[in-house]
Coordinates of C-alpha atoms (C1' of nucleotides) in Angstrom, one line a residue:
Chain H
X1 CA 0.6 60.1 146.2
X2 CA 0.3 58.1 149.3
X3 CA 3.4 56.0 150.1
X4 CA 2.8 52.6 151.3
X5 CA 5.0 52.4 154.8
X6 CA 7.3 49.4 154.2
X7 CA 9.0 48.2 157.5
X8 CA 12.2 49.5 156.6
X9 CA 10.5 53.2 156.4
X10 CA 8.7 52.6 159.4
X11 CA 12.4 52.2 160.8
X12 CA 13.6 55.4 159.5
X13 CA 10.4 57.0 160.7
X14 CA 11.4 55.7 163.9
X15 CA 14.9 57.1 164.0
X16 CA 13.9 60.4 162.8
X17 CA 11.3 60.7 165.7
X18 CA 13.8 59.7 168.0
X19 CA 16.0 62.6 167.0
X20 CA 13.2 64.9 166.8
X21 CA 13.0 67.6 169.6
X22 CA 9.4 67.2 170.1
X23 CA 9.8 63.7 171.6
X24 CA 13.5 63.9 173.1
X25 CA 13.8 62.5 176.1
X26 CA 10.5 61.0 176.4
X27 CA 10.2 57.1 176.8
X28 CA 10.5 54.5 174.1
X29 CA 6.8 53.5 174.2
X30 CA 5.6 56.9 173.6
X31 CA 8.0 57.1 170.7
X32 CA 6.7 53.6 169.5
X33 CA 3.0 54.9 169.8
X34 CA 3.9 57.9 167.5
X35 CA 6.0 55.9 165.3
X36 CA 3.0 53.7 164.7
X37 CA 0.4 56.5 163.9
X38 CA 2.9 57.9 161.8
X39 CA 2.5 58.1 157.8
X40 CA 5.1 58.6 155.6
X41 CA 4.2 60.6 152.2
X42 CA 6.1 62.1 149.4
X43 CA 4.8 65.4 148.0
X44 CA 5.7 67.5 144.8
X45 CA 6.8 71.1 144.5
X46 CA 3.9 73.5 145.1
X47 CA 1.6 71.2 147.1
X48 CA -0.2 72.9 149.6
X49 CA -0.7 71.0 153.0
X50 CA -2.8 73.3 154.6
X51 CA -3.8 76.8 154.7
X52 CA -4.2 79.4 157.4
X53 CA -7.5 79.0 159.5
X54 CA -8.0 75.2 158.0
X55 CA -9.3 72.9 160.7
X56 CA -5.7 71.2 161.9
X57 CA -5.8 67.3 161.5
X58 CA -2.2 66.6 161.1
X59 CA 1.2 68.0 162.1
X60 CA 4.5 67.1 160.1
X61 CA 8.0 66.3 160.4
X62 CA 10.3 66.9 157.6
X63 CA 12.3 63.6 156.5
X64 CA 13.6 65.5 153.5
X65 CA 12.9 68.7 151.2
X66 CA 11.8 72.2 151.9
X67 CA 8.5 73.6 153.1
X68 CA 7.5 77.3 153.6
X69 CA 5.2 78.7 156.3
X70 CA 3.3 81.6 155.0
X71 CA 0.2 83.8 155.7
X72 CA -1.9 85.6 152.9
X73 CA -3.9 88.7 152.9
X74 CA -7.4 89.1 151.1
X75 CA -5.6 91.4 148.6
X76 CA -3.3 88.4 147.6
X77 CA 0.0 89.3 149.4
X78 CA 1.9 86.9 151.1
X79 CA 4.2 86.7 153.9
X80 CA 6.8 83.9 154.2
X81 CA 7.0 83.3 157.7
X82 CA 9.7 80.7 157.9
X83 CA 11.3 77.9 155.5
X84 CA 11.9 74.3 157.1
X85 CA 14.0 71.5 156.2
X86 CA 14.9 68.1 157.5
X87 CA 14.4 67.3 161.1
X88 CA 11.9 70.4 161.7
X89 CA 8.4 69.9 162.6
X90 CA 5.5 72.5 162.0
X91 CA 1.5 72.3 162.2
X92 CA 2.2 71.3 165.7
X93 CA 1.2 74.8 167.4
X94 CA -2.5 74.2 166.3
X95 CA -2.7 72.0 169.6
X96 CA -2.9 75.4 171.3
X97 CA -4.9 77.0 168.9
X98 CA -8.7 75.5 168.8
X99 CA -7.2 72.7 166.4
X100 CA -6.9 75.5 163.7
X101 CA -3.8 76.3 161.6
X102 CA -2.6 79.9 162.1
X103 CA -0.5 79.6 158.9
X104 CA -0.5 78.1 155.5
X105 CA 2.2 75.4 154.4
X106 CA 3.4 74.4 151.1
X107 CA 6.1 72.3 149.7
X108 CA 9.0 74.2 147.8
X109 CA 11.3 71.4 147.2
X110 CA 10.2 67.9 146.6
X111 CA 9.7 66.5 150.2
X112 CA 9.2 63.4 152.2
X113 CA 7.3 64.1 155.5
X114 CA 5.8 62.1 158.3
X115 CA 2.6 63.1 159.5
X116 CA 0.6 62.4 162.6
X117 CA -2.8 63.2 164.0
X118 CA -2.9 66.5 166.0
X119 CA -5.2 64.6 168.2
X120 CA -2.6 62.3 169.2
X121 CA -0.2 65.1 170.1
X122 CA -2.7 67.0 172.0
X123 CA -3.5 64.1 174.0
X124 CA -0.2 63.3 174.5
X125 CA 0.9 66.5 175.5
X126 CA -1.9 66.9 178.0
X127 CA -1.2 63.6 179.6
X128 CA 2.7 63.5 179.5
X129 CA 4.6 65.7 181.2
X130 CA 8.1 65.4 179.4
X131 CA 6.5 65.7 175.9
X132 CA 5.0 68.8 177.3
X133 CA 8.4 70.0 178.2
X134 CA 9.8 69.1 174.9
X135 CA 7.1 71.0 173.2
X136 CA 8.1 74.0 175.4
X137 CA 11.5 73.7 174.0
X138 CA 10.2 73.5 170.3
X139 CA 8.2 76.7 171.0
X140 CA 11.2 78.3 172.4
X141 CA 13.2 77.5 169.3
X142 CA 10.6 78.8 166.8
X143 CA 10.2 82.2 169.1
X144 CA 14.2 82.7 168.8
X145 CA 13.9 82.3 165.0
X146 CA 11.0 84.9 165.0
X147 CA 12.8 87.2 167.1
X148 CA 15.7 87.1 164.9
X149 CA 13.3 87.4 161.8
X150 CA 11.9 90.7 163.5
X151 CA 15.3 92.0 164.4
X152 CA 16.5 91.3 160.8
X153 CA 13.6 93.2 159.1
X154 CA 14.2 96.3 161.3
X155 CA 18.0 96.5 161.3
X156 CA 19.5 94.8 158.3
X157 CA 19.3 96.1 154.7
X158 CA 18.7 93.7 151.9
X159 CA 22.5 92.8 151.2
X160 CA 22.9 92.1 155.1
X161 CA 19.9 89.8 155.2
X162 CA 21.2 87.8 152.0
X163 CA 24.5 87.7 153.9
X164 CA 22.9 86.5 157.0
X165 CA 20.8 83.8 155.4
X166 CA 24.1 82.4 153.5
X167 CA 25.9 82.2 156.8
X168 CA 23.1 80.2 158.2
X169 CA 23.5 77.6 155.4
X170 CA 27.0 77.3 156.4
X171 CA 28.8 75.1 158.8
X172 CA 30.2 77.8 161.1
X173 CA 33.3 75.7 161.9
X174 CA 34.8 75.2 158.6
X175 CA 38.2 76.9 158.1
X176 CA 38.7 78.2 154.4
X177 CA 36.4 78.2 151.5
X178 CA 32.9 76.8 151.5
X179 CA 30.8 76.1 148.5
X180 CA 27.1 75.9 148.7
X181 CA 23.8 75.3 146.8
X182 CA 21.0 77.6 147.6
X183 CA 18.2 75.1 148.7
X184 CA 15.4 76.7 146.8
X185 CA 14.3 79.3 144.1
X186 CA 16.0 82.7 144.4
X187 CA 12.5 84.4 144.4
X188 CA 11.8 82.4 147.3
X189 CA 14.5 83.3 149.2
X190 CA 13.7 86.9 148.7
X191 CA 10.2 86.5 149.8
X192 CA 11.7 84.5 153.0
X193 CA 13.9 87.8 153.8
X194 CA 11.0 90.0 153.2
X195 CA 12.2 91.6 149.8
X196 CA 11.3 91.4 146.0
X197 CA 13.1 89.2 143.7
X198 CA 14.6 92.2 141.6
X199 CA 15.8 93.7 144.9
X200 CA 17.4 90.5 146.1
X201 CA 19.3 90.3 142.6
X202 CA 20.8 93.8 143.0
X203 CA 21.4 93.3 146.7
X204 CA 23.4 90.1 146.0
X205 CA 25.4 92.0 143.6
X206 CA 26.3 94.5 146.2
X207 CA 27.0 91.9 148.7
X208 CA 29.5 90.3 145.9
X209 CA 31.3 93.8 146.0
X210 CA 31.2 94.1 149.7
X211 CA 32.5 90.6 150.5
X212 CA 34.5 88.1 148.3
X213 CA 31.8 85.6 147.5
X214 CA 30.9 84.6 144.1
X215 CA 27.9 83.2 142.6
X216 CA 26.9 81.0 139.5
X217 CA 23.3 80.3 139.3
X218 CA 22.4 78.4 142.4
X219 CA 25.9 77.8 143.5
X220 CA 27.8 80.0 145.8
X221 CA 31.4 79.9 146.9
X222 CA 32.3 81.8 150.1
X223 CA 36.2 82.1 150.6
X224 CA 35.9 83.2 154.2
X225 CA 32.8 83.3 156.5
X226 CA 34.3 86.1 158.5
X227 CA 34.2 88.6 155.4
X228 CA 30.3 88.1 155.1
X229 CA 29.7 88.3 159.0
X230 CA 31.9 91.6 159.3
X231 CA 29.7 92.9 157.0
X232 CA 26.5 91.6 158.1
X233 CA 26.4 90.9 161.8
X234 CA 27.1 94.2 162.8
X235 CA 23.7 95.2 162.3
X236 CA 22.4 92.3 164.3
X237 CA 22.4 91.4 168.3
X238 CA 23.6 88.0 167.7
X239 CA 27.1 87.1 167.6
X240 CA 28.3 85.1 164.6
X241 CA 28.0 81.6 164.8
X242 CA 24.1 82.4 165.8
X243 CA 23.1 79.5 167.4
X244 CA 20.0 77.8 166.8
X245 CA 18.7 79.8 163.7
X246 CA 19.9 77.5 161.1
Chain Q
X1 CA 12.9 101.7 195.7
X2 CA 12.1 98.6 197.3
X3 CA 8.7 98.5 198.5
X4 CA 7.6 96.8 201.7
X5 CA 5.0 94.1 200.9
X6 CA 2.1 94.8 203.3
X7 CA -0.2 91.9 203.7
X8 CA -3.2 93.8 201.7
X9 CA -0.5 94.0 198.7
X10 CA 0.3 90.4 199.0
X11 CA -3.4 89.8 198.6
X12 CA -3.4 92.1 195.3
X13 CA -0.4 90.2 194.1
X14 CA -2.2 86.9 195.0
X15 CA -5.5 88.0 192.9
X16 CA -3.1 89.4 190.0
X17 CA -1.1 85.9 190.0
X18 CA -4.9 84.2 189.7
X19 CA -5.6 85.7 186.7
X20 CA -2.2 85.3 185.3
X21 CA -2.0 82.9 182.1
X22 CA 1.0 81.4 183.6
X23 CA -0.7 79.9 186.7
X24 CA -4.5 79.5 185.1
X25 CA -5.9 76.4 186.0
X26 CA -3.1 75.6 188.6
X27 CA -4.0 74.3 192.1
X28 CA -4.4 76.9 195.1
X29 CA -1.4 75.7 196.7
X30 CA 1.0 76.5 193.7
X31 CA -0.6 79.9 193.5
X32 CA 0.0 80.4 197.2
X33 CA 3.6 79.1 196.7
X34 CA 4.0 81.8 194.1
X35 CA 2.3 84.5 195.9
X36 CA 4.6 84.0 199.0
X37 CA 7.7 84.2 197.0
X38 CA 6.5 87.2 195.2
X39 CA 8.0 90.7 195.8
X40 CA 6.1 93.8 194.8
X41 CA 8.4 96.8 193.7
X42 CA 7.8 99.9 192.4
X43 CA 10.0 101.4 189.5
X44 CA 10.8 104.8 187.6
X45 CA 10.8 105.4 184.2
X46 CA 13.8 104.5 182.2
X47 CA 15.0 102.0 184.8
X48 CA 16.6 99.1 183.2
X49 CA 15.7 95.7 184.7
X50 CA 17.9 93.5 182.7
X51 CA 19.8 93.3 179.8
X52 CA 20.3 90.6 176.9
X53 CA 22.8 88.1 177.9
X54 CA 22.2 89.0 181.5
X55 CA 22.0 85.8 184.0
X56 CA 18.2 85.6 184.6
X57 CA 17.4 85.5 188.2
X58 CA 13.7 86.8 188.2
X59 CA 10.7 87.0 186.1
X60 CA 8.2 89.7 186.2
X61 CA 4.6 89.9 186.3
X62 CA 3.0 93.6 185.5
X63 CA 0.8 94.9 188.1
X64 CA 0.7 98.4 186.1
X65 CA 2.6 100.7 183.9
X66 CA 4.6 99.9 180.7
X67 CA 7.7 98.0 180.1
X68 CA 9.6 97.4 176.7
X69 CA 11.6 94.6 175.7
X70 CA 14.4 95.1 173.3
X71 CA 17.7 94.1 171.8
X72 CA 20.7 96.1 171.1
X73 CA 23.5 95.8 168.5
X74 CA 27.1 96.4 169.0
X75 CA 26.7 99.6 167.2
X76 CA 24.1 101.3 169.3
X77 CA 20.8 100.3 167.5
X78 CA 18.1 99.1 169.2
X79 CA 14.8 96.7 168.1
X80 CA 11.7 97.1 170.6
X81 CA 10.5 93.4 170.4
X82 CA 7.2 94.3 172.3
X83 CA 5.7 96.3 174.8
X84 CA 3.8 95.0 177.7
X85 CA 1.4 96.2 180.4
X86 CA -0.9 95.1 183.6
X87 CA -1.3 91.2 183.6
X88 CA 1.3 90.3 181.2
X89 CA 4.7 88.7 182.1
X90 CA 8.1 88.5 180.7
X91 CA 11.5 87.1 181.4
X92 CA 9.8 83.7 181.9
X93 CA 11.5 82.4 178.5
X94 CA 14.6 82.4 180.5
X95 CA 14.0 79.1 182.1
X96 CA 14.2 77.3 178.5
X97 CA 17.6 79.2 177.8
X98 CA 20.2 78.3 180.5
X99 CA 18.9 81.1 182.7
X100 CA 20.1 83.6 180.4
X101 CA 17.7 86.5 179.0
X102 CA 17.6 86.8 175.3
X103 CA 16.3 90.3 175.5
X104 CA 16.5 93.3 177.7
X105 CA 13.7 95.0 179.6
X106 CA 13.0 98.6 180.5
X107 CA 10.5 100.5 182.3
X108 CA 8.7 103.1 180.0
X109 CA 6.1 104.3 182.3
X110 CA 6.2 104.2 185.9
X111 CA 5.4 100.8 186.9
X112 CA 4.6 98.3 189.8
X113 CA 6.0 94.8 189.2
X114 CA 5.8 91.4 191.0
X115 CA 9.0 89.5 190.6
X116 CA 9.6 85.9 191.1
X117 CA 12.6 83.7 191.0
X118 CA 13.3 82.0 187.9
X119 CA 14.4 78.9 189.8
X120 CA 11.1 78.8 191.5
X121 CA 9.4 78.9 187.9
X122 CA 11.9 76.4 186.6
X123 CA 11.2 74.1 189.2
X124 CA 7.7 74.1 189.0
X125 CA 7.4 73.9 185.2
X126 CA 9.7 70.8 185.6
X127 CA 7.4 69.3 188.4
X128 CA 4.0 70.5 187.6
X129 CA 2.2 69.4 184.5
X130 CA -0.5 71.9 184.8
X131 CA 2.0 74.9 185.0
X132 CA 4.0 73.6 182.1
X133 CA 0.7 73.6 179.9
X134 CA 0.2 77.1 181.0
X135 CA 3.7 78.3 180.1
X136 CA 3.1 76.4 176.7
X137 CA -0.1 78.6 176.4
X138 CA 1.9 81.7 177.2
X139 CA 4.4 80.9 174.9
X140 CA 1.9 80.3 172.1
X141 CA 0.4 83.9 173.0
X142 CA 3.6 85.2 172.5
X143 CA 4.3 83.5 169.3
X144 CA 1.0 84.8 168.1
X145 CA 2.2 88.6 168.6
X146 CA 5.6 87.9 166.9
X147 CA 4.1 86.6 164.0
X148 CA 1.7 89.3 163.5
X149 CA 4.8 91.8 164.1
X150 CA 6.5 89.9 161.4
X151 CA 3.5 90.3 159.0
X152 CA 3.1 93.9 159.9
X153 CA 6.7 94.8 159.1
X154 CA 6.4 93.3 155.9
X155 CA 3.2 94.1 154.5
X156 CA 1.8 97.2 156.1
X157 CA 3.3 100.8 155.7
X158 CA 4.0 103.0 158.2
X159 CA 0.4 104.8 158.6
X160 CA -1.3 101.4 158.5
X161 CA 0.8 100.2 161.3
X162 CA 0.0 103.0 163.3
X163 CA -3.7 102.5 162.5
X164 CA -3.5 98.8 163.7
X165 CA -1.6 99.8 166.8
X166 CA -4.5 102.3 167.6
X167 CA -7.0 99.7 167.0
X168 CA -5.3 97.2 169.4
X169 CA -5.6 100.0 172.0
X170 CA -9.4 100.1 171.6
X171 CA -12.4 98.2 172.8
X172 CA -13.4 96.3 169.6
X173 CA -17.1 96.3 170.8
X174 CA -17.6 100.0 171.6
X175 CA -20.0 101.5 169.1
X176 CA -19.6 105.1 167.9
X177 CA -16.8 107.2 169.4
X178 CA -13.6 106.1 171.2
X179 CA -11.4 108.4 173.0
X180 CA -8.1 107.2 173.9
X181 CA -4.6 108.2 175.8
X182 CA -1.4 107.1 173.9
X183 CA 0.0 104.9 176.4
X184 CA 3.6 106.2 176.2
X185 CA 5.9 108.5 174.1
X186 CA 5.3 108.8 170.5
X187 CA 9.1 108.4 169.9
X188 CA 8.5 105.1 171.7
X189 CA 5.3 104.0 169.6
X190 CA 7.4 104.7 166.6
X191 CA 10.1 102.5 167.7
X192 CA 7.8 99.7 168.7
X193 CA 6.3 100.1 165.0
X194 CA 9.6 99.6 163.5
X195 CA 9.9 103.4 162.3
X196 CA 11.8 106.7 163.4
X197 CA 9.9 109.3 165.1
X198 CA 9.8 111.9 162.1
X199 CA 8.3 108.9 160.2
X200 CA 5.6 108.4 162.7
X201 CA 4.5 112.1 163.2
X202 CA 4.2 112.4 159.2
X203 CA 2.6 108.9 158.7
X204 CA 0.1 109.9 161.4
X205 CA -1.1 113.1 159.5
X206 CA -1.3 110.8 156.7
X207 CA -3.8 108.4 158.9
X208 CA -5.8 111.6 159.8
X209 CA -6.2 112.3 156.2
X210 CA -7.2 108.4 155.2
X211 CA -9.5 108.1 158.4
X212 CA -11.5 110.5 160.4
X213 CA -9.3 110.4 163.6
X214 CA -8.3 113.6 165.5
X215 CA -5.2 113.9 167.5
X216 CA -4.3 116.4 170.2
X217 CA -1.1 115.5 172.0
X218 CA -1.3 112.2 173.4
X219 CA -5.1 112.2 173.1
X220 CA -6.8 110.3 170.0
X221 CA -10.4 110.6 169.1
X222 CA -11.8 108.1 166.8
X223 CA -15.2 108.2 165.7
X224 CA -15.3 104.9 164.0
X225 CA -13.2 101.7 164.4
X226 CA -14.3 100.8 160.9
X227 CA -12.8 103.7 159.0
X228 CA -9.4 102.6 160.7
X229 CA -9.8 98.9 160.1
X230 CA -11.0 99.4 156.5
X231 CA -7.7 101.4 156.0
X232 CA -5.2 99.4 157.9
X233 CA -6.6 95.8 158.0
X234 CA -6.6 95.2 153.9
X235 CA -2.9 94.6 154.5
X236 CA -2.9 92.1 157.1
X237 CA -4.2 88.5 157.2
X238 CA -5.8 88.9 160.6
X239 CA -9.4 90.2 160.4
X240 CA -10.5 93.0 162.4
X241 CA -11.0 92.4 166.1
X242 CA -7.8 90.5 166.0
X243 CA -7.7 88.5 168.9
X244 CA -4.9 88.3 171.4
X245 CA -2.9 90.9 170.0
X246 CA -3.7 93.5 172.5
Chain R
dC1 C1' 15.9 74.1 118.0
dG2 C1' 11.9 76.4 120.4
dA3 C1' 9.2 77.4 124.7
dC4 C1' 8.7 78.3 129.2
dG5 C1' 9.7 79.5 133.9
dT6 C1' 13.6 82.2 136.3
dA7 C1' 16.8 85.5 136.8
dT8 C1' 18.8 89.7 135.7
dT9 C1' 18.8 94.6 134.3
dG10 C1' 17.1 99.4 133.6
dA11 C1' 14.6 103.2 134.1
dC12 C1' 11.3 105.6 137.3
dT13 C1' 8.7 106.4 141.7
dC14 C1' 8.1 106.7 146.2
dG15 C1' 8.5 105.6 151.1
dG16 C1' 11.2 106.1 154.9
dC17 C1' 15.6 107.8 156.8
dT18 C1' 18.9 111.8 158.0
dC19 C1' 20.0 116.0 159.6
dA20 C1' 18.8 120.3 161.0
dA21 C1' 15.5 123.9 162.3
dA22 C1' 11.7 125.3 164.4
dA23 C1' 7.4 124.7 167.5
dC24 C1' 5.4 122.8 171.2
dC25 C1' 5.1 120.7 176.1
dT26 C1' 6.1 120.7 180.9
dG27 C1' 8.1 121.9 184.9
dT28 C1' 10.8 124.9 187.8
dG29 C1' 12.1 129.1 190.0
dG30 C1' 11.9 134.1 190.2
Chain W
dC1 C1' 2.0 135.0 186.4
dC2 C1' 5.7 134.8 183.4
dA3 C1' 10.2 133.5 181.7
dC4 C1' 13.2 130.0 180.6
dA5 C1' 15.2 125.3 180.1
dG6 C1' 14.7 120.7 179.1
dG7 C1' 12.6 117.4 176.5
dT8 C1' 9.5 115.8 172.9
dT9 C1' 7.4 116.5 168.7
dT10 C1' 6.7 118.2 164.2
dT11 C1' 8.4 120.3 159.7
dG12 C1' 11.1 121.1 156.0
dA13 C1' 14.8 119.6 152.4
dG14 C1' 17.4 116.2 150.4
dC15 C1' 19.0 111.6 149.9
dC16 C1' 19.0 106.6 149.3
dG17 C1' 16.9 102.1 149.5
dA18 C1' 13.8 99.2 147.8
dG19 C1' 9.5 98.6 144.9
dT20 C1' 7.2 98.8 140.5
dC21 C1' 6.9 97.8 135.4
dA22 C1' 8.7 96.5 131.4
dA23 C1' 12.3 94.4 128.6
dT24 C1' 15.9 91.3 128.0
dA25 C1' 19.1 87.2 129.2
dC26 C1' 19.7 82.8 131.0
dG27 C1' 18.4 77.6 131.8
dT28 C1' 16.2 73.7 131.2
dC29 C1' 13.4 70.4 129.4
dG30 C1' 10.6 68.7 125.9

DNA sequence: CGACGTATTGACTCGGCTCAAAACCTGTGG
DNA sequence: CCACAGGTTTTGAGCCGAGTCAATACGTCG
């Protein structure tokens, strides 16, 4: 499971860290410190990285693949808090929470992750002002996503939430037709959007009637983004090319 | 409207600032700097402090009263993101967002607020490491509340959300009976919990059947917290005396 | 080809929303 | 002290969106 970290991979790790918001604007020697402590690992689908209330040893940066963050109740029900992909990080909030994870994390599409010790981040955030500021920026980002989530759950119906989800997968500046692949199982998209898969299936049909999209398996063809945003975004306080929510 | 800030009020402002998480653990001269820049003002119900996308000049600390944070869509629908009271602050997230508010704020119960220039906070966060760390702590707090919100909306039904709301108004360590006053209009509690007031009314009746509480107007008598938490918290991943969500 | 997991469809139930009417409060002025 | 006006809350009837459970279709991999 554990990958040997070759020097070229170390290189990639470094360049990913460079672009990582957590370290943006920090000195090269901090970046080097992190790049050195960084371990690349490949994970298969369904692998659980950690659970809510687990002691937090690592935080992770995603090189590729998809991860879901979730919480579980005693009676077995699950909320999907977010799904993350390349360039995003998770687990880092534990530095502020007595080193305990406040959510679980699970691989949903085969992924390569870089993991770093929470203790290193904690120490660095405490000592290095720029890193603390970047961490603030990351937190603000997360908050924006969560605020959107709350608004979406209270104001948009199932079809609108799906439309919104599709829009956020698109490049907002393409003119004309967009074709995209759904990034993971439809049942997970459903959970991510706070609905059951049966509802997802029916709501997607409704969305097809209201807009002009067509769906074959995991492939979605979107002739015009405006048609979707017209239907979807009226029930949301963001305006279309909703920044930072992708 | 604007209150003269007498020296005794300046004193109160200082002591409130002292306990404020945003400034916890910072030097006295920073606190003094903030206390000096701080303006006390009293506001009546329904006063709008700022709207989403307004340029952010001030952030606020609540001395007393209740505030709601909200977002509004073009077609007039509103989401209540949170309601805040004594000791909590809001608007401060604007320092990370190009000095623009990402939500509106409105007085819901007559309030005394201390307001401080965003520019001062921004400058201080950029220059002072301890303040940046406290700000991180504040953000983590907000995130926890929001995560709870999302979980609540997806997993709990209307009655359970009300039960959960009541529990968070109680002191979790009182043995025996608790009596409490609802802090603001029932219609606002409803909105806060993501439901219509009619639904709130009916769901409260259902909660009365399932637990042993009684309600007269804004007064709620709760013979036992366990009866509510047993009914409510099974659908949530927090366990009862849910920390930090009050 | 068959088997397994994923996705869709159908029939039914139920929670929460809508619209409208009644009941309840609270404050005001006669 | 009562009557009345305004807002807030509750109740009623009906509807609709989403959940449930079960059966069927689809896809993919051995």
